[in-house]
mmCIF file of C-alpha atoms in Angstrom:
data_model
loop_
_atom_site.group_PDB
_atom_site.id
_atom_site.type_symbol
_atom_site.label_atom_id
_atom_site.label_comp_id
_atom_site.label_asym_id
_atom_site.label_seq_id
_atom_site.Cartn_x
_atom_site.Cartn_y
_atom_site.Cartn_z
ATOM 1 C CA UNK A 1 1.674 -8.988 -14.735
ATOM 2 C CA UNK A 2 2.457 -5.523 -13.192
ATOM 3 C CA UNK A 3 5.593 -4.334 -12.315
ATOM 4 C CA UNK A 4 6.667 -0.418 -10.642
ATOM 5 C CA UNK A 5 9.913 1.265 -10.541
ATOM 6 C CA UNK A 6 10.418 4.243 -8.565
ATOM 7 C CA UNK A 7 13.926 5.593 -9.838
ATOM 8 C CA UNK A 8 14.739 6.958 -6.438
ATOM 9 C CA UNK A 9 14.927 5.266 -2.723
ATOM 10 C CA UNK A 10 15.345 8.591 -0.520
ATOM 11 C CA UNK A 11 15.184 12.793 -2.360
ATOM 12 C CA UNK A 12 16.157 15.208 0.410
ATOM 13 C CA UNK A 13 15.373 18.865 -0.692
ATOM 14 C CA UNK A 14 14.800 21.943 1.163
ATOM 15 C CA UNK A 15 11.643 23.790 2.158
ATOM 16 C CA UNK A 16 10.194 26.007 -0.331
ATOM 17 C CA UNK A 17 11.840 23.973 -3.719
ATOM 18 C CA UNK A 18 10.795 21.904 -6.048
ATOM 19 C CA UNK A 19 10.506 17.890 -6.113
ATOM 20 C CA UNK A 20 9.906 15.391 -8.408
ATOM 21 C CA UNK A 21 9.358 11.936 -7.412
ATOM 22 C CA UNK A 22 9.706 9.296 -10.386
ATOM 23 C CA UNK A 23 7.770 6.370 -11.613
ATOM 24 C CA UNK A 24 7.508 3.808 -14.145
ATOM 25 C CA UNK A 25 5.700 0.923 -14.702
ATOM 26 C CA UNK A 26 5.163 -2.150 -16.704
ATOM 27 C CA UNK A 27 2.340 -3.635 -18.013
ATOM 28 C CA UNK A 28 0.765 -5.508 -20.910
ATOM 29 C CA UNK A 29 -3.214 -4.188 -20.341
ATOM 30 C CA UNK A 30 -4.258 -0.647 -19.712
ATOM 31 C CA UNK A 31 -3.908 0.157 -15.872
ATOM 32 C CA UNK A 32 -4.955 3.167 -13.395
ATOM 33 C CA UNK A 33 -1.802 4.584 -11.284
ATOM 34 C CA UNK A 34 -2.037 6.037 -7.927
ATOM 35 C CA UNK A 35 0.406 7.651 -5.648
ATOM 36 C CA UNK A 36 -0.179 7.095 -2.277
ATOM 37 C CA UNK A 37 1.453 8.529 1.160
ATOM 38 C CA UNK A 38 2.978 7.256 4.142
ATOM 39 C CA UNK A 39 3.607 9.185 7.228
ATOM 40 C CA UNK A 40 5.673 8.230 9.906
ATOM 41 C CA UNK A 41 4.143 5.006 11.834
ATOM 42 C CA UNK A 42 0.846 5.165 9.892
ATOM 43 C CA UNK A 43 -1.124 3.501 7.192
ATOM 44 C CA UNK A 44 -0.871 4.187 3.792
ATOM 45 C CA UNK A 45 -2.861 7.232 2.248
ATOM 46 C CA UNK A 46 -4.222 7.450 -1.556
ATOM 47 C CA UNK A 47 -2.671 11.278 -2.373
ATOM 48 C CA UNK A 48 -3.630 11.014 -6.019
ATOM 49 C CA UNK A 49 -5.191 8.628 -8.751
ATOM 50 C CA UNK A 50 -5.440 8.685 -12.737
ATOM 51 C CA UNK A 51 -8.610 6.443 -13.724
ATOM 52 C CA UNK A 52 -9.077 8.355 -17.365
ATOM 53 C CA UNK A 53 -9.649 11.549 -19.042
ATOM 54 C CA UNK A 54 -7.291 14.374 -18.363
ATOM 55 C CA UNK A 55 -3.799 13.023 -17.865
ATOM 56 C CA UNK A 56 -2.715 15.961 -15.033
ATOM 57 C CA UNK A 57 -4.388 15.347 -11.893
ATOM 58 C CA UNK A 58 -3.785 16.903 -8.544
ATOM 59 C CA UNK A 59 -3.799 16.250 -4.554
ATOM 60 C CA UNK A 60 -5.573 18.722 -2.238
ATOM 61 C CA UNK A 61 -2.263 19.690 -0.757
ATOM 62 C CA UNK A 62 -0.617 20.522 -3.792
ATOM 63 C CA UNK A 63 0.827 17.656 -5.422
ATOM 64 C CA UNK A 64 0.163 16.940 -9.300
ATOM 65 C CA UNK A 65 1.091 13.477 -11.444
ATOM 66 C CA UNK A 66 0.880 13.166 -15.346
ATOM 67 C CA UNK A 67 0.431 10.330 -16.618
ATOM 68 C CA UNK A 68 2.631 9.477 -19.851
ATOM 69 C CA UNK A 69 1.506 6.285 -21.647
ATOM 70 C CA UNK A 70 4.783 7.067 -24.349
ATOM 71 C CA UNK A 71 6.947 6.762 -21.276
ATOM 72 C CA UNK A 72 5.171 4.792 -19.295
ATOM 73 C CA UNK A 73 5.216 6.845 -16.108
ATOM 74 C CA UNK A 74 3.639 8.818 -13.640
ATOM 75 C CA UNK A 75 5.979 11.292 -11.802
ATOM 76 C CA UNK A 76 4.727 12.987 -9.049
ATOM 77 C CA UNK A 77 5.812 16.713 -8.812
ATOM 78 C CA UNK A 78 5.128 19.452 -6.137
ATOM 79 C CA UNK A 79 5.956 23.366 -7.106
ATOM 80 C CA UNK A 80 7.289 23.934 -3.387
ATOM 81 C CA UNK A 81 7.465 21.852 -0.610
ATOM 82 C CA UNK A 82 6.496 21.889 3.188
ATOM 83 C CA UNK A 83 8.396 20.142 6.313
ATOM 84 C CA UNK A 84 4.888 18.293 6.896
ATOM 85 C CA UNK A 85 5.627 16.700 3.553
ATOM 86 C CA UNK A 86 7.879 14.596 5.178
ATOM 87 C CA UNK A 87 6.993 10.711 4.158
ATOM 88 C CA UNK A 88 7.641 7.992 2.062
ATOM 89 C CA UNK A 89 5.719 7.833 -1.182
ATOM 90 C CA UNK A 90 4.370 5.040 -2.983
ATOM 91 C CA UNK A 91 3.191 4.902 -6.794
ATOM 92 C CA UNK A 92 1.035 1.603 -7.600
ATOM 93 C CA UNK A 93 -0.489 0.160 -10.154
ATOM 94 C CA UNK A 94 -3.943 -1.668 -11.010
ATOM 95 C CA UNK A 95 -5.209 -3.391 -13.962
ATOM 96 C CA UNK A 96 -8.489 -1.706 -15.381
ATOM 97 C CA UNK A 97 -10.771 -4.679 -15.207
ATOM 98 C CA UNK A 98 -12.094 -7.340 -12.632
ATOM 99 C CA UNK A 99 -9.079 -7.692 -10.436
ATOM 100 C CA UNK A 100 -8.182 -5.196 -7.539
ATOM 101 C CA UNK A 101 -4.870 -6.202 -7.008
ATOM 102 C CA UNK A 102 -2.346 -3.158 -6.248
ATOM 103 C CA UNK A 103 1.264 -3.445 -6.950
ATOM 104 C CA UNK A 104 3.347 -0.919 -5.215
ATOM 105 C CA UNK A 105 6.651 0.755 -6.303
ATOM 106 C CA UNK A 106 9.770 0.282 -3.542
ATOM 107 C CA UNK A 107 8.771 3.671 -2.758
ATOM 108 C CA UNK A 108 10.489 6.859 -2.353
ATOM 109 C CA UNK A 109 11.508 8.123 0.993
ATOM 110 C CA UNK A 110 11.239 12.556 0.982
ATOM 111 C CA UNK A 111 13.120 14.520 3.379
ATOM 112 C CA UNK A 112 12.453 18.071 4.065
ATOM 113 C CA UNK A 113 15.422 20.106 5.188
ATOM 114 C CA UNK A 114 14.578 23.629 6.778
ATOM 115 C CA UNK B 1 -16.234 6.317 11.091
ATOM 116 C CA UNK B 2 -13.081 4.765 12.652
ATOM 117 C CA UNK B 3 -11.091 3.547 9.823
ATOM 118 C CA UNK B 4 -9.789 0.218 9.802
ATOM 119 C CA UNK B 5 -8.645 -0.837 12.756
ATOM 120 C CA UNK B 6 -6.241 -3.596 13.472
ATOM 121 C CA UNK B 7 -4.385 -5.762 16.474
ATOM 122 C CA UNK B 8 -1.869 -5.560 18.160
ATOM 123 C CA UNK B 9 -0.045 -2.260 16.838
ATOM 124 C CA UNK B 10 3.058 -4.290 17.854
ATOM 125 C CA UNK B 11 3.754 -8.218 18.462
ATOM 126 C CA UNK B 12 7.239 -8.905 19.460
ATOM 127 C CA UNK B 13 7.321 -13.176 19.310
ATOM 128 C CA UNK B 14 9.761 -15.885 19.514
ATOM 129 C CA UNK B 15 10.533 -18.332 16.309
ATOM 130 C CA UNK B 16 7.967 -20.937 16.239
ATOM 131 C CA UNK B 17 5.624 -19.619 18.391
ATOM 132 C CA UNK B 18 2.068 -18.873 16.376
ATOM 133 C CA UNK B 19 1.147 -15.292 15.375
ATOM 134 C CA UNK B 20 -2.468 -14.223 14.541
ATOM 135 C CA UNK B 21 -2.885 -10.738 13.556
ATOM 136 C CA UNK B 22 -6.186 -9.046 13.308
ATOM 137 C CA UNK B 23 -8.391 -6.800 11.369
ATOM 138 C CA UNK B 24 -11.857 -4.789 11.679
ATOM 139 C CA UNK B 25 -12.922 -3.371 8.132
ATOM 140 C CA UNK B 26 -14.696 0.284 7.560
ATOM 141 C CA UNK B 27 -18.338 -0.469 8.270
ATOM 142 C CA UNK B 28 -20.142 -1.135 4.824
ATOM 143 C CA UNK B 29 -16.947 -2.500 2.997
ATOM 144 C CA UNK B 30 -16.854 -5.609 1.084
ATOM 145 C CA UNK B 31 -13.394 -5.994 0.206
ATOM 146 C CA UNK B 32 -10.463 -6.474 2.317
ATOM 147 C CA UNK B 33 -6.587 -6.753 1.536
ATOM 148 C CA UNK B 34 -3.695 -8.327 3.841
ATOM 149 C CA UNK B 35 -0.493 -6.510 2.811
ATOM 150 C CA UNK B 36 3.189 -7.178 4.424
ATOM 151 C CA UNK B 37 5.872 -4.268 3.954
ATOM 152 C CA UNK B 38 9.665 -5.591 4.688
ATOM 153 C CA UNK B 39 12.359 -3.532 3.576
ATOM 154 C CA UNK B 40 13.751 -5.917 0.919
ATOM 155 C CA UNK B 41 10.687 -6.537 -0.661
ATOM 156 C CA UNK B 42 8.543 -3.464 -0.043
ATOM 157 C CA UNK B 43 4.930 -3.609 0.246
ATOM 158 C CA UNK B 44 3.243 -7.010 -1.291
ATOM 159 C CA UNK B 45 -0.333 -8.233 -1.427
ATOM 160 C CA UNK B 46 -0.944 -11.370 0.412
ATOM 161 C CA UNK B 47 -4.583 -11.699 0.414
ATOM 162 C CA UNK B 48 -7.957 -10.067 -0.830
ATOM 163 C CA UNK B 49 -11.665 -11.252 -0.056
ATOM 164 C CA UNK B 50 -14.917 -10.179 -1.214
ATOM 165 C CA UNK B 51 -17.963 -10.520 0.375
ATOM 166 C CA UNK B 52 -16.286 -13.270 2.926
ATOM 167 C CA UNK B 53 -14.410 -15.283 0.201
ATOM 168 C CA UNK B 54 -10.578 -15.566 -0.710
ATOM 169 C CA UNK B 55 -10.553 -14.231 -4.175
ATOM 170 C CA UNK B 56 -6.380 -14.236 -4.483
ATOM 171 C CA UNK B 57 -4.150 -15.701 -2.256
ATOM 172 C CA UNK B 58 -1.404 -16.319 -4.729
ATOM 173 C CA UNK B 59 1.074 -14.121 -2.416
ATOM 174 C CA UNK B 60 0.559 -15.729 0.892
ATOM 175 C CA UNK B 61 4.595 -16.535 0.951
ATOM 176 C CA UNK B 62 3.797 -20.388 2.008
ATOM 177 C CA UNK B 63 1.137 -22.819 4.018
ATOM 178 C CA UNK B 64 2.749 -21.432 7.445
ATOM 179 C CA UNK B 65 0.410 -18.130 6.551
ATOM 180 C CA UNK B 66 -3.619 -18.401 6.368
ATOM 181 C CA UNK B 67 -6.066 -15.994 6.380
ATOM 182 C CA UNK B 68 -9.839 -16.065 7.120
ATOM 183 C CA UNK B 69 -12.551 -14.216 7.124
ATOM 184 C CA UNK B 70 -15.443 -15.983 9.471
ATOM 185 C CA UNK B 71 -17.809 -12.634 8.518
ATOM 186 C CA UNK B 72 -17.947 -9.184 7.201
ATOM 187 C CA UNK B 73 -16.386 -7.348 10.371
ATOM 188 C CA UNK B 74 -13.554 -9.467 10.927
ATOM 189 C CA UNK B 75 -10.424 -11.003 9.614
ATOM 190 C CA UNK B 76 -7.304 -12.800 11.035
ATOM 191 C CA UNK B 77 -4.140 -13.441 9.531
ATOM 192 C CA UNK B 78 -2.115 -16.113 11.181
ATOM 193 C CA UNK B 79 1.470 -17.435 11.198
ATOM 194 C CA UNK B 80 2.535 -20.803 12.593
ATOM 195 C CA UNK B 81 5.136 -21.534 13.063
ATOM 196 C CA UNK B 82 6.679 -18.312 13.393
ATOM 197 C CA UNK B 83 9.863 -17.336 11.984
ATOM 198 C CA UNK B 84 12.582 -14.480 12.161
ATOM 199 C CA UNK B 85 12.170 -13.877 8.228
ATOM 200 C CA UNK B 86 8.222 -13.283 8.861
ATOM 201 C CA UNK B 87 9.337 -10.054 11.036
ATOM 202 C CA UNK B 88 7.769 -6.904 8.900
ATOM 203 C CA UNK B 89 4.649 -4.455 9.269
ATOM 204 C CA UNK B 90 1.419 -6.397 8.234
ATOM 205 C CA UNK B 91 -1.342 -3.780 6.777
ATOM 206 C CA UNK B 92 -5.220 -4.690 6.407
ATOM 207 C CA UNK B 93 -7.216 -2.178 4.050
ATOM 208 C CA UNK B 94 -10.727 -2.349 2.731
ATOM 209 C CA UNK B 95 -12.716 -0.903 0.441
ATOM 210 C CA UNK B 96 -16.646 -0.445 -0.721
ATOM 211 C CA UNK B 97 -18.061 -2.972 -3.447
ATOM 212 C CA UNK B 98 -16.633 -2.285 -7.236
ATOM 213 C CA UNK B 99 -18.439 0.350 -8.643
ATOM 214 C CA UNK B 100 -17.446 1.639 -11.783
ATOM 215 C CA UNK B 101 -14.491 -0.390 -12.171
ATOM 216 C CA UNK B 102 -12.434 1.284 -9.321
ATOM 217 C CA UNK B 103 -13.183 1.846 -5.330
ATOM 218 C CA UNK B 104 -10.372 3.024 -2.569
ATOM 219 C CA UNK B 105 -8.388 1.181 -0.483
ATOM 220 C CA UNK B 106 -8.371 2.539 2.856
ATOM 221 C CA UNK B 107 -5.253 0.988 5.110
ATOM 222 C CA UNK B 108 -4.751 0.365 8.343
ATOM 223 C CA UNK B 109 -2.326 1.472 10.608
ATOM 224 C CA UNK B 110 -0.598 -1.696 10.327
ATOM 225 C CA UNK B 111 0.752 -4.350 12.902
ATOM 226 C CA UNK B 112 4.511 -4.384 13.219
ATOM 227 C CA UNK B 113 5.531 -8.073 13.900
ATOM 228 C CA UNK B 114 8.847 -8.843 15.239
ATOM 229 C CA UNK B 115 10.206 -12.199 15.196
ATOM 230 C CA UNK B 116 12.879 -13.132 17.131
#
């Protein structure tokens, strides 16, 4: 089975700094991780994925992950943040073959102060 | 395309009363996921299908909760009886047949069930 720890339940940082948002996750067979996004009284939105190949990969909007198979985790990092980045993150998990099953992290709740 | 689409938004219901939530799919999809998001136990999959048939239902929470998918364009997710524990925001996704291992989910803008 898969299991997902995000480190953090709420980050409140101010517009223009940094963030990291931390995961880690358990599991006995290889897996892909994705981050996904939730704004305010909507669905849930895939912001990222790592299938295979380069470990770095990055969002349209700005956001990278690296994946770290040592430390089992996949922090999500943005450079500088926006107020519209506002949402509550999820990183999830999925086994490589046959079964599509997602399991989600608690998630992480971001707060942009002006 | 619309996205997936599902109903009601919002279902405010007494305890033991029965609840059926539904779901439309993107056109074209072949998979589709029932997901329920409380704050104690974030978000957990209850249900996926392909092509029409349960595949894993091992997190429907108990036999008050069934699922069904009668065809390709529609699934309902019911609860009965109803009770105050089952209050949470219920999201349907789908997503196109496997191909190369890996396809995205695309969610739903959930149903938010209160019980009272």
């Amino acid at each position: 089975a898969q299991s997902v720890t995000q480190l953090d339940s709420q980050v409140p940082v101010f517009e223009e700094a940094p963030v990291e948002l931390r995961c880690n996750y358990s599991s006995s067979v290889s897996v892909y991780l994705f981050w996904y996004v939730q704004y305010p009284n909507q669905g849930l939105q895939l912001l990222l994925k790592y299938l295979s190949g380069s470990t770095l990969v990055e969002s349209i909007n700005g956001f990278e992950a690296e994946f770290n198979k040592s430390q089992t985790s996949f922090h999500l990092r943005k450079p500088s943040v926006h107020i519209s980045d506002t949402a509550e993150y999820f990183c999830a998990v999925r086994r490589t073959g046959g079964a599509q099953k997602l399991v989600f992290g608690q998630g992480t709740r971001l707060t942009i102060n002006p | 395309d619309a996205g997936v689409i599902q109903s009601p938004r919002h279902e405010v219901t007494e305890m033991g009363q029965e609840v059926t939530l539904r779901c439309k799919p993107i056109s074209g999809h072949n998979s589709l996921f029932w997901y329920r998001q409380t704050m104690m136990r974030g978000l957990e999959l209850l249900i996926y299908f392909n092509n029409n048939v349960p595949i894993d239902d091992s997190g429907m929470p108990e036999d008050r909760f069934s699922a069904k998918m009668p065809n390709a364009s529609f699934s309902t997710l019911k609860i009965q009886p109803s009770e105050p524990r089952d209050s949470a925001v219920y999201f349907c996704a789908s997503s196109l047949p496997l191909a190369g291992n890996y396809n995205e989910q695309f969610f739903g803008p959930g149903t938010r069930l209160t019980v009272l």
